[in-house]
Amino acid sequence: MLRGNERKDIFIDDEDRMRFLDVLHTKRERGSYYIYSYCLMDNHVHLVLKESNDSISRIMRRITTSYVGYFNRKYKRVGHLFQDRYKSENVESDSYLLTVIRYVHQNPGKAGIAKTETYPWSSCSGYLRGTGDSYLPEFAEILNMFSENRNVAIEGFKKFHMEFSQEACMDVMEDCKSDDNHEAQIQEFLQIRGIALMDISKPEYLDTRKELIIWLQENTAVSGRKLAEVTGINRETIRKILANK
């Protein structure tokens, strides 16, 4: 996520929005990354990207440098446009990927600006059309998660996106339920098995630890980073458990 400095607008008119999308697509065409979702709001931008030839830090630097140069020239200004550094989080599962894409697309609706499916400055309309200028090959990868039949996939995608969700993915793609809720779920899971959270890392509870991690990942759409944070289990251990489930 990129936010305007002092939360000020980073898009003044549609020309600015078009320029940002041009930058986004131009950098993608050079093989730097893949685009799975985007949404341009007045004072911030949500992007779901996958690295290719460049690191995420270089990708974001190139995008912001190009756009800020344009913006400053147009409005005869100098200085920072974006607030600090971009914020990001890894997406580590297909279920979380779909959750984050929906969260990004639902921003205009939750802000009361426009309906999710009709907002012109997000990738949602490209998914729903299944073709056209705003359609990217990456969208096919996501649609195939719903069905190999394109029409069925688009309907499934639309139904999934039209479901109102209370997801609060950080303002930076934070996990989609509160920490308190995660902790309550973990406590309930372990209480049934007669185990305290402080003991979950002990060797004798290896099988239960695996069961807990897999259950949380499949039922809460929580990321690996947050799993490590709320359970106290090493992130590399979590990665290995999920890779071999």
Protein backbone atom coordinates (compact mmCIF):
# COMPACT_ATOMS: atom_id res chain seq x y z
CA MET A 1 0.00 0.00 0.00
CA LEU A 2 1.11 3.53 -0.83
CA ARG A 3 -0.43 6.42 1.09
CA GLY A 4 -0.20 10.14 0.36
CA ASN A 5 2.07 12.20 2.59
CA GLU A 6 0.03 13.62 5.49
CA ARG A 7 -2.83 11.59 4.01
CA LYS A 8 -3.18 14.13 1.20
CA ASP A 9 -4.58 13.17 -2.19
CA ILE A 10 -2.16 11.59 -4.64
CA PHE A 11 -4.71 11.72 -7.48
CA ILE A 12 -6.30 15.06 -8.33
CA ASP A 13 -8.06 14.04 -11.54
CA ASP A 14 -8.58 11.07 -13.86
CA GLU A 15 -5.49 11.98 -15.87
CA ASP A 16 -3.43 11.31 -12.75
CA ARG A 17 -5.09 7.95 -12.24
CA MET A 18 -4.50 6.99 -15.86
CA ARG A 19 -0.86 8.01 -15.56
CA PHE A 20 -0.37 5.85 -12.48
CA LEU A 21 -1.92 2.85 -14.26
CA ASP A 22 0.28 3.51 -17.29
CA VAL A 23 3.33 3.45 -15.02
CA LEU A 24 2.09 0.28 -13.34
CA HIS A 25 1.53 -1.55 -16.63
CA THR A 26 4.70 -0.26 -18.28
CA LYS A 27 6.91 -1.50 -15.46
CA ARG A 28 5.08 -4.83 -15.52
CA GLU A 29 5.70 -5.25 -19.26
CA ARG A 30 9.42 -4.98 -18.61
CA GLY A 31 9.20 -8.20 -16.62
CA SER A 32 9.60 -6.66 -13.17
CA TYR A 33 6.49 -8.17 -11.60
CA TYR A 34 2.99 -9.60 -12.04
CA ILE A 35 -0.20 -7.71 -11.12
CA TYR A 36 -3.01 -9.60 -9.41
CA SER A 37 -5.06 -6.71 -8.10
CA TYR A 38 -5.05 -2.95 -7.71
CA CYS A 39 -7.32 -0.20 -6.46
CA LEU A 40 -6.67 3.53 -6.71
CA MET A 41 -8.34 5.65 -4.03
CA ASP A 42 -7.91 9.41 -3.68
CA ASN A 43 -5.08 9.36 -1.16
CA HIS A 44 -3.79 5.80 -1.29
CA VAL A 45 -3.23 2.81 -3.55
CA HIS A 46 -3.56 -0.92 -2.90
CA LEU A 47 -1.50 -3.29 -5.04
CA VAL A 48 -1.25 -7.07 -5.05
CA LEU A 49 1.99 -7.84 -6.86
CA LYS A 50 4.26 -10.84 -7.36
CA GLU A 51 7.99 -10.31 -7.83
CA SER A 52 9.63 -11.46 -11.05
CA ASN A 53 13.02 -10.04 -12.03
CA ASP A 54 13.17 -7.35 -9.36
CA SER A 55 12.79 -7.19 -5.58
CA ILE A 56 9.68 -5.56 -4.16
CA SER A 57 11.75 -2.61 -2.89
CA ARG A 58 13.11 -1.88 -6.38
CA ILE A 59 9.69 -2.38 -7.92
CA MET A 60 8.07 0.15 -5.61
CA ARG A 61 10.93 2.61 -5.99
CA ARG A 62 10.58 2.55 -9.79
CA ILE A 63 6.81 2.96 -9.66
CA THR A 64 6.88 5.82 -7.17
CA THR A 65 9.82 7.64 -8.75
CA SER A 66 8.13 7.68 -12.15
CA TYR A 67 4.75 8.80 -10.84
CA VAL A 68 6.10 11.41 -8.42
CA GLY A 69 8.16 12.96 -11.22
CA TYR A 70 5.02 13.31 -13.34
CA PHE A 71 2.91 14.63 -10.44
CA ASN A 72 5.45 17.23 -9.33
CA ARG A 73 5.94 18.52 -12.86
CA LYS A 74 2.22 18.77 -13.50
CA TYR A 75 1.41 20.58 -10.28
CA LYS A 76 4.65 22.56 -10.07
CA ARG A 77 5.56 21.20 -6.69
CA VAL A 78 8.60 19.66 -5.01
CA GLY A 79 9.16 17.21 -2.19
CA HIS A 80 7.61 13.97 -1.04
CA LEU A 81 4.27 12.80 -2.38
CA PHE A 82 4.00 9.49 -0.55
CA GLN A 83 4.03 8.96 3.19
CA ASP A 84 7.23 7.24 4.27
CA ARG A 85 7.98 3.89 2.68
CA TYR A 86 5.35 1.65 1.12
CA LYS A 87 3.81 -0.92 3.46
CA SER A 88 3.56 -4.57 2.52
CA GLU A 89 2.87 -8.09 3.68
CA ASN A 90 3.56 -11.46 2.10
CA VAL A 91 0.64 -13.46 0.75
CA GLU A 92 1.40 -17.08 1.55
CA SER A 93 -1.63 -19.12 0.53
CA ASP A 94 -4.25 -19.22 -2.22
CA SER A 95 -7.06 -18.62 0.28
CA TYR A 96 -5.35 -15.52 1.64
CA LEU A 97 -4.62 -14.32 -1.89
CA LEU A 98 -8.32 -14.43 -2.75
CA THR A 99 -9.14 -12.74 0.55
CA VAL A 100 -6.73 -9.88 -0.09
CA ILE A 101 -7.86 -9.40 -3.69
CA ARG A 102 -11.46 -9.12 -2.47
CA TYR A 103 -10.42 -6.71 0.27
CA VAL A 104 -8.62 -4.51 -2.27
CA HIS A 105 -11.58 -4.51 -4.66
CA GLN A 106 -14.13 -3.77 -1.92
CA ASN A 107 -12.39 -0.58 -0.77
CA PRO A 108 -14.57 1.81 -2.83
CA GLY A 109 -17.77 0.13 -1.67
CA LYS A 110 -16.82 0.22 1.99
CA ALA A 111 -15.82 3.88 1.60
CA GLY A 112 -19.24 4.63 0.09
CA ILE A 113 -17.71 5.85 -3.17
CA ALA A 114 -18.96 3.30 -5.68
CA LYS A 115 -20.08 -0.29 -6.07
CA THR A 116 -17.26 -2.80 -6.13
CA GLU A 117 -18.10 -4.09 -9.61
CA THR A 118 -18.48 -0.66 -11.25
CA TYR A 119 -15.58 1.28 -9.75
CA PRO A 120 -13.41 2.27 -12.76
CA TRP A 121 -10.07 2.49 -10.95
CA SER A 122 -9.65 -1.05 -9.71
CA SER A 123 -8.88 -4.35 -11.40
CA CYS A 124 -12.27 -5.81 -10.46
CA SER A 125 -13.95 -4.77 -13.71
CA GLY A 126 -11.15 -6.42 -15.70
CA TYR A 127 -11.82 -9.71 -13.94
CA LEU A 128 -15.56 -9.47 -14.52
CA ARG A 129 -15.21 -8.73 -18.23
CA GLY A 130 -12.67 -11.49 -18.70
CA THR A 131 -11.12 -9.57 -21.60
CA GLY A 132 -10.31 -6.04 -22.77
CA ASP A 133 -7.64 -3.44 -22.14
CA SER A 134 -7.64 -3.83 -18.37
CA TYR A 135 -7.43 -7.64 -18.49
CA LEU A 136 -4.10 -9.25 -17.63
CA PRO A 137 -2.93 -12.88 -17.99
CA GLU A 138 -2.56 -13.00 -14.20
CA PHE A 139 -6.33 -12.64 -13.90
CA ALA A 140 -6.79 -15.97 -15.66
CA GLU A 141 -4.70 -17.63 -12.96
CA ILE A 142 -7.09 -16.32 -10.30
CA LEU A 143 -10.25 -17.08 -12.27
CA ASN A 144 -9.09 -20.67 -12.76
CA MET A 145 -9.29 -21.08 -8.98
CA PHE A 146 -13.05 -20.85 -9.39
CA SER A 147 -13.47 -22.89 -12.57
CA GLU A 148 -11.67 -23.79 -15.80
CA ASN A 149 -14.80 -22.66 -17.63
CA ARG A 150 -14.32 -18.90 -18.07
CA ASN A 151 -18.00 -17.92 -17.78
CA VAL A 152 -18.49 -20.07 -14.68
CA ALA A 153 -15.27 -18.70 -13.20
CA ILE A 154 -16.35 -15.09 -13.69
CA GLU A 155 -19.69 -15.78 -12.03
CA GLY A 156 -17.93 -17.48 -9.12
CA PHE A 157 -15.49 -14.60 -8.81
CA LYS A 158 -18.35 -12.07 -8.87
CA LYS A 159 -20.35 -13.96 -6.25
CA PHE A 160 -17.29 -14.15 -4.00
CA HIS A 161 -16.64 -10.42 -4.39
CA MET A 162 -20.23 -9.37 -3.85
CA GLU A 163 -20.29 -11.02 -0.45
CA PHE A 164 -19.86 -8.20 2.05
CA SER A 165 -16.94 -8.97 4.28
CA GLN A 166 -15.75 -7.52 7.58
CA GLU A 167 -12.15 -8.13 6.53
CA ALA A 168 -9.79 -5.45 7.80
CA CYS A 169 -6.61 -6.36 5.98
CA MET A 170 -4.41 -3.90 7.79
CA ASP A 171 -4.82 -0.86 5.64
CA VAL A 172 -1.83 -2.75 4.49
CA MET A 173 -3.25 -6.18 4.13
CA GLU A 174 -3.28 -6.97 7.82
CA ASP A 175 -4.85 -10.26 8.71
CA CYS A 176 -8.52 -10.50 8.17
CA LYS A 177 -9.65 -11.05 11.72
CA SER A 178 -8.63 -9.31 14.92
CA ASP A 179 -5.75 -10.57 17.05
CA ASP A 180 -8.19 -11.11 19.92
CA ASN A 181 -10.28 -13.37 17.71
CA HIS A 182 -7.24 -15.40 16.67
CA GLU A 183 -6.21 -15.83 20.29
CA ALA A 184 -9.71 -16.93 21.28
CA GLN A 185 -9.75 -19.51 18.47
CA ILE A 186 -6.36 -20.86 19.53
CA GLN A 187 -7.36 -21.03 23.19
CA GLU A 188 -10.55 -22.91 22.32
CA PHE A 189 -8.66 -25.31 20.04
CA LEU A 190 -6.10 -26.12 22.73
CA GLN A 191 -8.54 -26.19 25.63
CA ILE A 192 -10.46 -29.01 23.96
CA ARG A 193 -7.19 -30.96 23.82
CA GLY A 194 -6.16 -30.04 27.35
CA ILE A 195 -3.01 -28.17 26.29
CA ALA A 196 -1.81 -24.69 27.29
CA LEU A 197 -0.51 -22.35 24.60
CA MET A 198 2.78 -21.95 26.49
CA ASP A 199 3.35 -25.72 26.08
CA ILE A 200 2.56 -26.01 22.35
CA SER A 201 6.25 -25.89 21.35
CA LYS A 202 7.19 -28.89 23.51
CA PRO A 203 8.31 -32.02 21.56
CA GLU A 204 5.52 -34.16 22.98
CA TYR A 205 2.92 -31.92 21.34
CA LEU A 206 4.43 -31.99 17.85
CA ASP A 207 1.34 -33.55 16.24
CA THR A 208 -1.01 -31.10 17.95
CA ARG A 209 1.20 -28.20 16.86
CA LYS A 210 0.94 -29.34 13.26
CA GLU A 211 -2.81 -29.80 13.57
CA LEU A 212 -3.22 -26.30 15.04
CA ILE A 213 -1.18 -24.56 12.35
CA ILE A 214 -2.95 -26.34 9.50
CA TRP A 215 -6.37 -25.70 11.05
CA LEU A 216 -5.66 -21.97 11.50
CA GLN A 217 -4.30 -21.61 7.97
CA GLU A 218 -7.29 -23.35 6.40
CA ASN A 219 -10.01 -21.75 8.52
CA THR A 220 -8.89 -18.17 9.20
CA ALA A 221 -6.97 -17.03 6.06
CA VAL A 222 -4.28 -15.74 8.43
CA SER A 223 -0.78 -15.25 7.02
CA GLY A 224 2.32 -17.18 8.08
CA ARG A 225 3.74 -14.07 9.73
CA LYS A 226 0.64 -13.61 11.86
CA LEU A 227 0.50 -17.34 12.65
CA ALA A 228 3.99 -17.05 14.11
CA GLU A 229 3.04 -13.94 16.05
CA VAL A 230 -0.14 -15.28 17.68
CA THR A 231 1.13 -18.81 18.39
CA GLY A 232 4.75 -18.08 19.29
CA ILE A 233 5.85 -20.82 16.89
CA ASN A 234 8.92 -20.14 14.75
CA ARG A 235 7.93 -18.92 11.27
CA GLU A 236 10.26 -21.38 9.54
CA THR A 237 8.63 -24.21 11.48
CA ILE A 238 5.23 -22.97 10.30
CA ARG A 239 6.44 -22.77 6.72
CA LYS A 240 7.66 -26.39 6.83
CA ILE A 241 4.40 -27.60 8.39
CA LEU A 242 2.29 -25.94 5.69
CA ALA A 243 4.59 -27.10 2.90
CA ASN A 244 4.22 -30.73 4.00
CA LYS A 245 0.61 -30.84 5.11
